[in-house]
PDB file of C-alpha atoms in Angstrom:
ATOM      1  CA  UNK A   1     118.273 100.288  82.959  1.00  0.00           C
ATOM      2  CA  UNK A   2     115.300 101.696  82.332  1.00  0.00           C
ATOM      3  CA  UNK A   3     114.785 104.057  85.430  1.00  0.00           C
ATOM      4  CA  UNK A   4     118.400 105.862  84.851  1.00  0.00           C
ATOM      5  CA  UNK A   5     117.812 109.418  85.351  1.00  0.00           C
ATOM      6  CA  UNK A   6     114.778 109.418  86.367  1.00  0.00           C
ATOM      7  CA  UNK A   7     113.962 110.287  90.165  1.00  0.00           C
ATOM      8  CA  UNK A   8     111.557 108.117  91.232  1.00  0.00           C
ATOM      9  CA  UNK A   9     111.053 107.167  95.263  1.00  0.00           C
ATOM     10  CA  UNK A  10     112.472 104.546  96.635  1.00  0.00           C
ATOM     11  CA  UNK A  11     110.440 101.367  96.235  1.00  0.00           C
ATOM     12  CA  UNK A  12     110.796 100.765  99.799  1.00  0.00           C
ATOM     13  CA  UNK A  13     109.010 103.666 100.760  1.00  0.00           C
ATOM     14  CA  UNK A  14     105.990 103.330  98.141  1.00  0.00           C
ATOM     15  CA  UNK A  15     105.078  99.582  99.301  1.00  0.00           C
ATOM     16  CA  UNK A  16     106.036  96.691  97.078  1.00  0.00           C
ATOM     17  CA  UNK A  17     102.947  96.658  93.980  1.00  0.00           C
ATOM     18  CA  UNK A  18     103.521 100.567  93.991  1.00  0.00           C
ATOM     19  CA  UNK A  19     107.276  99.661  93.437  1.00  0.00           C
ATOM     20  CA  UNK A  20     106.695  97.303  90.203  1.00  0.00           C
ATOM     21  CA  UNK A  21     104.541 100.156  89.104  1.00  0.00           C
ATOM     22  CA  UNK A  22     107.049 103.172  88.806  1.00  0.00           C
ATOM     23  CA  UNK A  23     109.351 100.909  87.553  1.00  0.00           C
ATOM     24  CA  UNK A  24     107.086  99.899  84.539  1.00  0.00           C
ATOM     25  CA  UNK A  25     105.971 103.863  84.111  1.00  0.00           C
ATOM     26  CA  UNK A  26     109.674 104.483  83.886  1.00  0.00           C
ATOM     27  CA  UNK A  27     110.038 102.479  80.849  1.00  0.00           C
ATOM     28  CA  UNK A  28     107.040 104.309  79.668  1.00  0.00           C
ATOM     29  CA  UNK A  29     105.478 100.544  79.346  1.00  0.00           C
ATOM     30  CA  UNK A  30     101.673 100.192  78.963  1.00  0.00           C
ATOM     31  CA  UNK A  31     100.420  97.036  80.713  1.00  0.00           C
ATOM     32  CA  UNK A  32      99.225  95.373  77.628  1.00  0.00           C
ATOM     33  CA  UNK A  33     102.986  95.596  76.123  1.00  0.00           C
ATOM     34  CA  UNK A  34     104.385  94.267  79.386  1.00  0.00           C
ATOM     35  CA  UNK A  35     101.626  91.487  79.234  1.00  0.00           C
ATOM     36  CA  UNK A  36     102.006  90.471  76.027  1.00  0.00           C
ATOM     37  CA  UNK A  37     106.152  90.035  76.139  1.00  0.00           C
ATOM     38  CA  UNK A  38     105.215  87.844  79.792  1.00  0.00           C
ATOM     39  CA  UNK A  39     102.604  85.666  78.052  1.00  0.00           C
ATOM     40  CA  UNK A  40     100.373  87.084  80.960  1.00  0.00           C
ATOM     41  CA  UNK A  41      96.719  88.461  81.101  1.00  0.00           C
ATOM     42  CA  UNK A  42      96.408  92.620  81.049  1.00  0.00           C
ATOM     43  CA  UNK A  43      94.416  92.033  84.386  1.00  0.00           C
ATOM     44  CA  UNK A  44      96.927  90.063  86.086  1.00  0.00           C
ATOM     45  CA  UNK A  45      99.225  92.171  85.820  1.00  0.00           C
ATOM     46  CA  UNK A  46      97.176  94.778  86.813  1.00  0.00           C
ATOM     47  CA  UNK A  47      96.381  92.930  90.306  1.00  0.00           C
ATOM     48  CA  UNK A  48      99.440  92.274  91.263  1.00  0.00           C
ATOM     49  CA  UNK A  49     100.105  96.416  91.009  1.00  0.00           C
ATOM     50  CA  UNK A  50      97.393  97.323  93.052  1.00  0.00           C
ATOM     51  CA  UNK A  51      97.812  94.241  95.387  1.00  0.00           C
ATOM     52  CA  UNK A  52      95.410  92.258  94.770  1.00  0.00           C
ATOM     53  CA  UNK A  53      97.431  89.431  93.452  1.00  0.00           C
ATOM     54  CA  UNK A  54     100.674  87.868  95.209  1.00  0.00           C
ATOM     55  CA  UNK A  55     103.819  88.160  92.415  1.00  0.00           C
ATOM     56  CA  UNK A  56     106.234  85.179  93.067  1.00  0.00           C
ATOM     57  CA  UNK A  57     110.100  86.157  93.300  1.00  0.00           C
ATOM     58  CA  UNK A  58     110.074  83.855  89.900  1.00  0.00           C
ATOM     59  CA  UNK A  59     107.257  86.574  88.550  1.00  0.00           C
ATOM     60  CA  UNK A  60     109.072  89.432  90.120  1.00  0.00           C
ATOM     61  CA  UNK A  61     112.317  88.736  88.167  1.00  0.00           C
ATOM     62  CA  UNK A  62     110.742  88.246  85.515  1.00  0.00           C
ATOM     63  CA  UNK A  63     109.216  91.653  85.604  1.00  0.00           C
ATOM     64  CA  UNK A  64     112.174  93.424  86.224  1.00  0.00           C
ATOM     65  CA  UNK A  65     113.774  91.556  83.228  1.00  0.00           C
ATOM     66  CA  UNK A  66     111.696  93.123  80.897  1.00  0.00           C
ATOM     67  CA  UNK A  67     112.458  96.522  83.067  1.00  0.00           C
ATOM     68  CA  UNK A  68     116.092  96.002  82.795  1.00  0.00           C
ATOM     69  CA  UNK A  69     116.259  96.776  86.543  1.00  0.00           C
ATOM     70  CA  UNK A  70     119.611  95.676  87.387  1.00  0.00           C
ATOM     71  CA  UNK A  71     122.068  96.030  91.450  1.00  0.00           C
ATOM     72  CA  UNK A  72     120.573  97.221  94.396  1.00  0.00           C
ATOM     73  CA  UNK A  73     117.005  98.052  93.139  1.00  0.00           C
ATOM     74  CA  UNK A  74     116.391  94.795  91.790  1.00  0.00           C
ATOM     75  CA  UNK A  75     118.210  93.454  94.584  1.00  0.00           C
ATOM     76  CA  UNK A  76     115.579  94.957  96.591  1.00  0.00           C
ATOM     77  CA  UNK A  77     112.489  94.475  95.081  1.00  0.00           C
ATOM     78  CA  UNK A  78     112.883  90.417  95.371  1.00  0.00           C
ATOM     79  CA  UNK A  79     114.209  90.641  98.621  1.00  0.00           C
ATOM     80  CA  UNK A  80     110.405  92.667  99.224  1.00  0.00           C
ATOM     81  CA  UNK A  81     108.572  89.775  97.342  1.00  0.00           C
ATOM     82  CA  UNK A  82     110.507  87.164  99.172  1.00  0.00           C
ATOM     83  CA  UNK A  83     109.620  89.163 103.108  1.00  0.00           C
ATOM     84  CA  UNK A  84     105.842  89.304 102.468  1.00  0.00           C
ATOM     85  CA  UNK A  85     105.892  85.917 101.097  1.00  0.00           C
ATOM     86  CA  UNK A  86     107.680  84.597 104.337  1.00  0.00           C
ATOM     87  CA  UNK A  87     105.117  86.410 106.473  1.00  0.00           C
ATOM     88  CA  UNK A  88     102.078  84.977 104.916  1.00  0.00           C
ATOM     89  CA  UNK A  89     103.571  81.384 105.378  1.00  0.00           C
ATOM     90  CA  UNK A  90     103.977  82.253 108.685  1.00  0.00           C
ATOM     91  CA  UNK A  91     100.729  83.414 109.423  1.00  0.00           C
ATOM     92  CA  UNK A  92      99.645  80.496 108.136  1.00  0.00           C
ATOM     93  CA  UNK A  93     101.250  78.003 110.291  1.00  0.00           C
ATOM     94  CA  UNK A  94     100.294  80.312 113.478  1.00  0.00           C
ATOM     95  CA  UNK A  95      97.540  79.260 115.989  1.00  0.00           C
ATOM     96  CA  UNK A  96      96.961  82.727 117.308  1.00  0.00           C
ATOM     97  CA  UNK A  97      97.367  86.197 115.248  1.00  0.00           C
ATOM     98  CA  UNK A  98      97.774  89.389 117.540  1.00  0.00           C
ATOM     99  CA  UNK A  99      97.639  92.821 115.417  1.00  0.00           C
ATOM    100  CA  UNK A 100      97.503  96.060 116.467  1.00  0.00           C
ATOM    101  CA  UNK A 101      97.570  98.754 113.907  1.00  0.00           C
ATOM    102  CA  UNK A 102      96.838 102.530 114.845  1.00  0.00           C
ATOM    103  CA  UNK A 103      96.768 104.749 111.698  1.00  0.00           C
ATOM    104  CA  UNK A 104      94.501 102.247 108.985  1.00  0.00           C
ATOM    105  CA  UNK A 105      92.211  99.451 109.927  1.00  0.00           C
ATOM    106  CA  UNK A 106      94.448  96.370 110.577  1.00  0.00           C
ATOM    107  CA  UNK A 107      96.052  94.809 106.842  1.00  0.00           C
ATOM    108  CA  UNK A 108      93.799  91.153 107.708  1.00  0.00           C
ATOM    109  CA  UNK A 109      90.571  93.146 108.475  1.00  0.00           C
ATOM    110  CA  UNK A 110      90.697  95.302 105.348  1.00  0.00           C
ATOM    111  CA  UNK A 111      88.215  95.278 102.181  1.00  0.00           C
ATOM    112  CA  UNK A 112      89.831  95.918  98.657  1.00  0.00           C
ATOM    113  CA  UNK A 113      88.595  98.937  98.437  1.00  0.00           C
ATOM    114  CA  UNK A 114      89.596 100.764 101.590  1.00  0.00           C
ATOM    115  CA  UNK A 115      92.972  99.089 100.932  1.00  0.00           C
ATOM    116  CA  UNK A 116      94.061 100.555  97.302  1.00  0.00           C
ATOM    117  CA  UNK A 117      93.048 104.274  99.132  1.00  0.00           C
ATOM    118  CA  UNK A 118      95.882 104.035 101.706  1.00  0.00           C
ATOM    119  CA  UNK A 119      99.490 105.408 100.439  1.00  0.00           C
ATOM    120  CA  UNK A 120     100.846 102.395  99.850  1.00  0.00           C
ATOM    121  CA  UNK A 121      99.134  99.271  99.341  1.00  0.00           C
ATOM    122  CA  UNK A 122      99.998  96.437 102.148  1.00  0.00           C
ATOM    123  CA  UNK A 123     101.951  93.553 100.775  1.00  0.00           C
ATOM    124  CA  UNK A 124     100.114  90.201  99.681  1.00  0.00           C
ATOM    125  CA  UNK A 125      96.813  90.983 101.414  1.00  0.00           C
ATOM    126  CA  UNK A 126      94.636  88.702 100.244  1.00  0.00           C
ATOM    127  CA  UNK A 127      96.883  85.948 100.638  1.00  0.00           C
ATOM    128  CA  UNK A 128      97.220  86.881 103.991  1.00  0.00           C
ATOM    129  CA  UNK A 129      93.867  87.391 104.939  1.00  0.00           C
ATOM    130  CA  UNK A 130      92.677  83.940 103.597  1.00  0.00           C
ATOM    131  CA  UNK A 131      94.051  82.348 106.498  1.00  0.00           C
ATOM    132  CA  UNK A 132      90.906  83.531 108.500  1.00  0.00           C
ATOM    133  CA  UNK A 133      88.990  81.025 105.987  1.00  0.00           C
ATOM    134  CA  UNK A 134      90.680  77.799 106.598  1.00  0.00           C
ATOM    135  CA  UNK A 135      88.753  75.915 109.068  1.00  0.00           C
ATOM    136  CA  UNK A 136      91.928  74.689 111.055  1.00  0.00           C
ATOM    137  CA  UNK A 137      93.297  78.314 110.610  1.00  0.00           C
ATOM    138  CA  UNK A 138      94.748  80.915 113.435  1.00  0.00           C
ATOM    139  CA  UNK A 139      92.065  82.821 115.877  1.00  0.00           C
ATOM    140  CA  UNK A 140      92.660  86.285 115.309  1.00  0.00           C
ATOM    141  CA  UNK A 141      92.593  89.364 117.581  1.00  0.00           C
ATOM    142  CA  UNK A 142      92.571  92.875 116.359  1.00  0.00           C
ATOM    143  CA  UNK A 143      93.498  96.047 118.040  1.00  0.00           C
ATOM    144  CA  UNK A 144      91.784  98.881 116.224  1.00  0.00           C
ATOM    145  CA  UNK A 145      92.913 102.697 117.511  1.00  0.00           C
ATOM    146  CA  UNK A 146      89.610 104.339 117.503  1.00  0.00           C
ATOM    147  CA  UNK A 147      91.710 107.401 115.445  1.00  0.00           C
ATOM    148  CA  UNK A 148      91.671 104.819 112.131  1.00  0.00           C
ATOM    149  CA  UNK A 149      87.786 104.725 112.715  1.00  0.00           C
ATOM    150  CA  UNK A 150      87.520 108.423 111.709  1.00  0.00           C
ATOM    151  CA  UNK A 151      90.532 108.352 109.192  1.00  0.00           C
ATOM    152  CA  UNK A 152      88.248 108.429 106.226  1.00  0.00           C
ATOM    153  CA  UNK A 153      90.043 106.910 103.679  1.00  0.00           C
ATOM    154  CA  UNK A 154      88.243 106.817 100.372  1.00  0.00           C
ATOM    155  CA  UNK A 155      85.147 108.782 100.983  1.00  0.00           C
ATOM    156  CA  UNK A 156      82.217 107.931 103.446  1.00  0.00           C
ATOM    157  CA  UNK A 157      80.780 105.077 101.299  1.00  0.00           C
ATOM    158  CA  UNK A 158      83.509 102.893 101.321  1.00  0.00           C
ATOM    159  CA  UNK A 159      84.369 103.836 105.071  1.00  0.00           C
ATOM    160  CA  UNK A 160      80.688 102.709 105.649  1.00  0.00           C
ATOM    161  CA  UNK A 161      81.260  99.534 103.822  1.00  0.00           C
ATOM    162  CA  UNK A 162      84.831  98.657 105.487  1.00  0.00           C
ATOM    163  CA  UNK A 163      83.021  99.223 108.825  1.00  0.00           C
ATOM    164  CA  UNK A 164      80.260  97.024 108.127  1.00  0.00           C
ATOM    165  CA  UNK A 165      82.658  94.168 106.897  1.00  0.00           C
ATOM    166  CA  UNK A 166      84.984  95.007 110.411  1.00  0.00           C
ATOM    167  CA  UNK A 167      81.431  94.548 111.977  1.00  0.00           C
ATOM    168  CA  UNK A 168      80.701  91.316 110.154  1.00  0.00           C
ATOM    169  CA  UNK A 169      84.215  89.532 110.924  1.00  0.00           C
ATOM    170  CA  UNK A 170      83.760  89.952 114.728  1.00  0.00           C
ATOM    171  CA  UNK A 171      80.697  87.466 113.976  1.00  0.00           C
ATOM    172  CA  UNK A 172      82.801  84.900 113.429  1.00  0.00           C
ATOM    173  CA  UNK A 173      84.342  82.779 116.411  1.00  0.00           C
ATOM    174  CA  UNK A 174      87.979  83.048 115.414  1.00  0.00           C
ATOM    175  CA  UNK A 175      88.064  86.319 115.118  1.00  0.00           C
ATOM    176  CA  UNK A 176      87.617  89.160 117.968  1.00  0.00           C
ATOM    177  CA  UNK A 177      87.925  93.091 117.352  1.00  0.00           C
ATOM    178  CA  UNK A 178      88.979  95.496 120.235  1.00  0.00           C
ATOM    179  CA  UNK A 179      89.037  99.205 119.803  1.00  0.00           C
ATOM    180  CA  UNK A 180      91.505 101.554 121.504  1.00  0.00           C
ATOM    181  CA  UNK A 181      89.589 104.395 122.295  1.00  0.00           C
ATOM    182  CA  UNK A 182      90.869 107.632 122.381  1.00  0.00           C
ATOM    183  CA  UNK A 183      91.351 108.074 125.754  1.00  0.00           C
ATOM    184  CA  UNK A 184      93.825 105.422 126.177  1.00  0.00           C
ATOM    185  CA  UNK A 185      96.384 107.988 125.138  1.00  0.00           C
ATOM    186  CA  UNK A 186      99.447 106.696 123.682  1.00  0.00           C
ATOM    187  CA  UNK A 187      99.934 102.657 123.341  1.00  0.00           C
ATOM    188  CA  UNK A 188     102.101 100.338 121.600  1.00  0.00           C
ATOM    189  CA  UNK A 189     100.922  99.599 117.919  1.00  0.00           C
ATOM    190  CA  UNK A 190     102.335  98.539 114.017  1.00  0.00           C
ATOM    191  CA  UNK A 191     102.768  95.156 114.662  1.00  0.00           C
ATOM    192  CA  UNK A 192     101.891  91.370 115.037  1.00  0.00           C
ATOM    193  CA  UNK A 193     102.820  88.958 117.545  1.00  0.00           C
ATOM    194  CA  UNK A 194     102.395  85.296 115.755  1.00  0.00           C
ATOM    195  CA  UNK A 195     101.854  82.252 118.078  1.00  0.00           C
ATOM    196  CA  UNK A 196     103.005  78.571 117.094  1.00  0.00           C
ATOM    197  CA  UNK A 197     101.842  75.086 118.586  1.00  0.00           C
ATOM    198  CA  UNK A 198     105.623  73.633 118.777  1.00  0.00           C
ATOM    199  CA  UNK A 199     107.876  76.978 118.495  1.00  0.00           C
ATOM    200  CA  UNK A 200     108.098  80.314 120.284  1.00  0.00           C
ATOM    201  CA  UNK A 201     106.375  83.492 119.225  1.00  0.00           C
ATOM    202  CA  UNK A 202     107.844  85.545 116.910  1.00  0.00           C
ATOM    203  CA  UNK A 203     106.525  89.476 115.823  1.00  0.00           C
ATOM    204  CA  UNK A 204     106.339  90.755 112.589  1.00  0.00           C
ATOM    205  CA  UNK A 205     106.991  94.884 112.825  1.00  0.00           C
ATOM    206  CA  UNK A 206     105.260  96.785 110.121  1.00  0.00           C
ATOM    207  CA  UNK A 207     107.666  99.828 108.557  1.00  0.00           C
ATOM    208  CA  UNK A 208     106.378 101.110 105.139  1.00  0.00           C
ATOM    209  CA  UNK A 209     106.730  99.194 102.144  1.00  0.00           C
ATOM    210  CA  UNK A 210     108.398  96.302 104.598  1.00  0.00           C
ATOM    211  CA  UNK A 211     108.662  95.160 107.735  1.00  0.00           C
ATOM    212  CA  UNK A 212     111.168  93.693 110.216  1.00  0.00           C
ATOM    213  CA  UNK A 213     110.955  89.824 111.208  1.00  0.00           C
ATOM    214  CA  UNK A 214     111.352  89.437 114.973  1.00  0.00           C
ATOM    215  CA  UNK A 215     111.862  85.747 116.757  1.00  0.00           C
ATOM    216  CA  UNK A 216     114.913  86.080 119.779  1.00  0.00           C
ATOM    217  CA  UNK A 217     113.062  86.228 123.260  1.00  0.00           C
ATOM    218  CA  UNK A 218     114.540  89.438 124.382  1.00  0.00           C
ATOM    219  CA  UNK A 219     113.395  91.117 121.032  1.00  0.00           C
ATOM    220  CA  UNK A 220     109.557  89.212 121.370  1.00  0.00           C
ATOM    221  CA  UNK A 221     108.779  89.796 125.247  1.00  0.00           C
ATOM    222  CA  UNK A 222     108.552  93.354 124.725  1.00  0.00           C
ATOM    223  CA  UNK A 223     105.785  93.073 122.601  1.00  0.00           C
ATOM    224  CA  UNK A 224     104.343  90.150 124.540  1.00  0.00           C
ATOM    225  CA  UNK A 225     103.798  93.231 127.240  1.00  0.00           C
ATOM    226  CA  UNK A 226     102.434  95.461 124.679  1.00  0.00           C
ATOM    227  CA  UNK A 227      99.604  93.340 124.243  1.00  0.00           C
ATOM    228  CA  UNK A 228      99.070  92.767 127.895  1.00  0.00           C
ATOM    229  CA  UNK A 229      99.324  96.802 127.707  1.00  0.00           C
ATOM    230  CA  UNK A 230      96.468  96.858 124.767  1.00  0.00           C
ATOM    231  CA  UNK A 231      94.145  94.126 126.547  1.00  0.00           C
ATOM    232  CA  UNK A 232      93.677  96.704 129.628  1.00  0.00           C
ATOM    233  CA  UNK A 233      93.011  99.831 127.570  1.00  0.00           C
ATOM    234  CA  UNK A 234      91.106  98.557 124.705  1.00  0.00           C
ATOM    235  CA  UNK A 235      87.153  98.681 124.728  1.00  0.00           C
ATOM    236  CA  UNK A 236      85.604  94.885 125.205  1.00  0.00           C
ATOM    237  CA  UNK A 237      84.662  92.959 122.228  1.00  0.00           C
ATOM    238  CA  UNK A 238      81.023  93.983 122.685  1.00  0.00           C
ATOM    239  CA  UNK A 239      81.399  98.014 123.283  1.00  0.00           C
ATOM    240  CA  UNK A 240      84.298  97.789 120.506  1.00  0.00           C
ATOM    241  CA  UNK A 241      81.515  96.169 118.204  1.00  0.00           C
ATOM    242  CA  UNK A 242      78.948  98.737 118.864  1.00  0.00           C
ATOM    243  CA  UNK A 243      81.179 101.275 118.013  1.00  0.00           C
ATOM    244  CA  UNK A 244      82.637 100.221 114.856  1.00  0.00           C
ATOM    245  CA  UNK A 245      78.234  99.769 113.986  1.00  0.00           C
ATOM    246  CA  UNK A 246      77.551 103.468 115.314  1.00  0.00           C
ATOM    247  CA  UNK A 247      80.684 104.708 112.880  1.00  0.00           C
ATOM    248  CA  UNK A 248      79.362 102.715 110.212  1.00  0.00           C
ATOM    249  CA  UNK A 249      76.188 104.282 110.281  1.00  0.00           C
ATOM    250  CA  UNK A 250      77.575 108.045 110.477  1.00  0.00           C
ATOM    251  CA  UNK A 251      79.108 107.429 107.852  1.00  0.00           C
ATOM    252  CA  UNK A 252      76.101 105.766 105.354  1.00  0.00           C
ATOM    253  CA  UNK A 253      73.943 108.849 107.039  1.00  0.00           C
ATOM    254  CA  UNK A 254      76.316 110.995 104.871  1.00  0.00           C
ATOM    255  CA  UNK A 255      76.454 108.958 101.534  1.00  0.00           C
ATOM    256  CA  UNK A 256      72.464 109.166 102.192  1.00  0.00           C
ATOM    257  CA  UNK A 257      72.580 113.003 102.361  1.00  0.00           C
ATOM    258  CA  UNK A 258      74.970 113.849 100.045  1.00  0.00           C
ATOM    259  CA  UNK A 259      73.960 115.635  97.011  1.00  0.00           C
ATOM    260  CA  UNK A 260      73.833 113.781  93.721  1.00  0.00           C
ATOM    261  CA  UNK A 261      77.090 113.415  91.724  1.00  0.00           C
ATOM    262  CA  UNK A 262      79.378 114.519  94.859  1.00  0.00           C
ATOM    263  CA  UNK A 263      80.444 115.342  98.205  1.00  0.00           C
ATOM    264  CA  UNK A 264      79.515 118.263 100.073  1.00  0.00           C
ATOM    265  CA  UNK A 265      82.091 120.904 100.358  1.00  0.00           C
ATOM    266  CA  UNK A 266      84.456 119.744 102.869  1.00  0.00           C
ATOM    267  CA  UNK A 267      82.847 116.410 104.138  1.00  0.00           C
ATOM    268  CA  UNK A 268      85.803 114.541 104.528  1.00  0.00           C
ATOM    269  CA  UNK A 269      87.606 117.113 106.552  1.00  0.00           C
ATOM    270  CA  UNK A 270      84.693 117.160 108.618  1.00  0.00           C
ATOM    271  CA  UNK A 271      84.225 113.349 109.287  1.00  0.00           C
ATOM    272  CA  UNK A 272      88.113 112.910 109.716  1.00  0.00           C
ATOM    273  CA  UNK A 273      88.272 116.090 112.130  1.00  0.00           C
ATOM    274  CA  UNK A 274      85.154 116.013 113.942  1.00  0.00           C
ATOM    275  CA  UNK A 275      86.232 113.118 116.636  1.00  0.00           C
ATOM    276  CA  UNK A 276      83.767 113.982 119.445  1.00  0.00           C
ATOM    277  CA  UNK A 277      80.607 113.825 117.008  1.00  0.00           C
ATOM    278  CA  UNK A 278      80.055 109.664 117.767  1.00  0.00           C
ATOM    279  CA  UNK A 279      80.647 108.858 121.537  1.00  0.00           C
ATOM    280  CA  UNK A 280      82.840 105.880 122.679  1.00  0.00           C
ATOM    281  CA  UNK A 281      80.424 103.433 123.821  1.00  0.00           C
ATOM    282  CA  UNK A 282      81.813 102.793 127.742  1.00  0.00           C
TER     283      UNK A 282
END
């Protein structure tokens, strides 16, 4: 096995495309070698690192063949591929998407961009997210903590730009954006509750690098009040909009101002810290 000897995190705990990636590194593989022995493109392989492409369990094992990742880790990593492939089916079948996320902009609402700054990169995004395009697809409604509006992740141009695009998605009728403001306090968040025309609801809890598949009553109704708990905290639809515009331009006002060829000292620090510098719009 490749990775013998080597301490390298816990795939689990890195997210799933950062997981195929330390495993290749600890071969000491380039992408073009792994490509080539695969019959695969550099560039696919490269997307489905960074998570911009879905790997099937069939490419998955194949991956960790050329590895050599044998027991529990390979054991892992397809039971990872196999989860986020699961989910997306299921968000595909539901009617109605509920997700509240508190620390990053929710995973169906985020550009490429803002998503390969976070940590770890959230499993089979686009995938997921091109449910909002089907025409019979599920209406979506997204609690946004007002704290993941100031997170900048990135730098201020591609905050601006993920704002913009959070802006943009609210224009469409499926889809409807709340914001948690900050003076909600504390609230339930890190999950979704999926709704089905001819089953229950079921919840999908985010943890990092996986999640935890929810679908008894007792273990759904909690969350059932959580977003009944959201609903009479979060800013309307409107307000939450404005918001998420006023943000957006903060944050171009700094690319706009910022000297050529870098930051200024500090920016980021500033914009993440500085909370009280855009008013929630009431």
């Amino acid at each position: 096995m490749c990775s013998a000897g080597f301490p390298l995190p816990k795939p689990q705990a890195r997210g799933f495309a950062e997981g195929l990636r330390a495993e290749r590194r600890a071969c000491k593989l380039a992408m073009v070698e792994v490509a080539g022995k695969l019959g695969w493109s550099e560039a696919t392989l490269s997307r489905m690192e960074t998570g911009l492409r879905n790997a099937s369990s069939e490419e998955v094992a194949a991956l960790l063949a050329v590895y050599q990742v044998t027991g529990a880790r390979r054991a892992k990593l397809l039971e990872m591929s196999r989860e986020a492939e699961v989910l997306a089916r299921y968000e595909a079948e539901a009617v109605r998407i509920v997700e509240s996320a508190v620390t990053s902009i929710p995973v169906l609402l985020q550009t490429s961009g803002y998503a390969g700054s976070l940590p770890a990169v959230p499993n089979l995004r686009p995938e997921r997210q091109s449910v909002l395009d089907r025409k019979s697809g599920p209406t979506l409604l997204a609690y946004v903590d007002e704290v993941a509006l100031h997170r900048v992740a990135g730098g201020p141009r591609l905050m601006a730009h993920q704002l913009r695009q959070l802006a943009a998605m609210t224009e469409r009728a499926q889809v409807e954006v709340r914001v948690v403001p900050f003076g909600a306090g504390r609230h339930p968040a890190g999950f979704e509750l999926l709704d089905f025309a001819d089953a229950g609801p079921l919840v999908y809890v985010e943890q990092p690098g996986s999640g935890l598949v929810l679908d008894q009553a007792a273990h759904v109704e909690p969350y059932v009040r959580a977003v009944a708990t959201l609903d009479s905290v979060a800013l309307d639809p409107m307000r939450s909009r404005r918001l998420i515009e006023q943000l957006a331009a903060r944050y171009e006002s700094v690319v706009e101002a910022r000297p050529q060829g870098g930051d200024f000292p500090g920016q980021q620090a500033r914009l993440a810290g500085q909370h009280g510098d855009v008013p929630v719009v009431r």
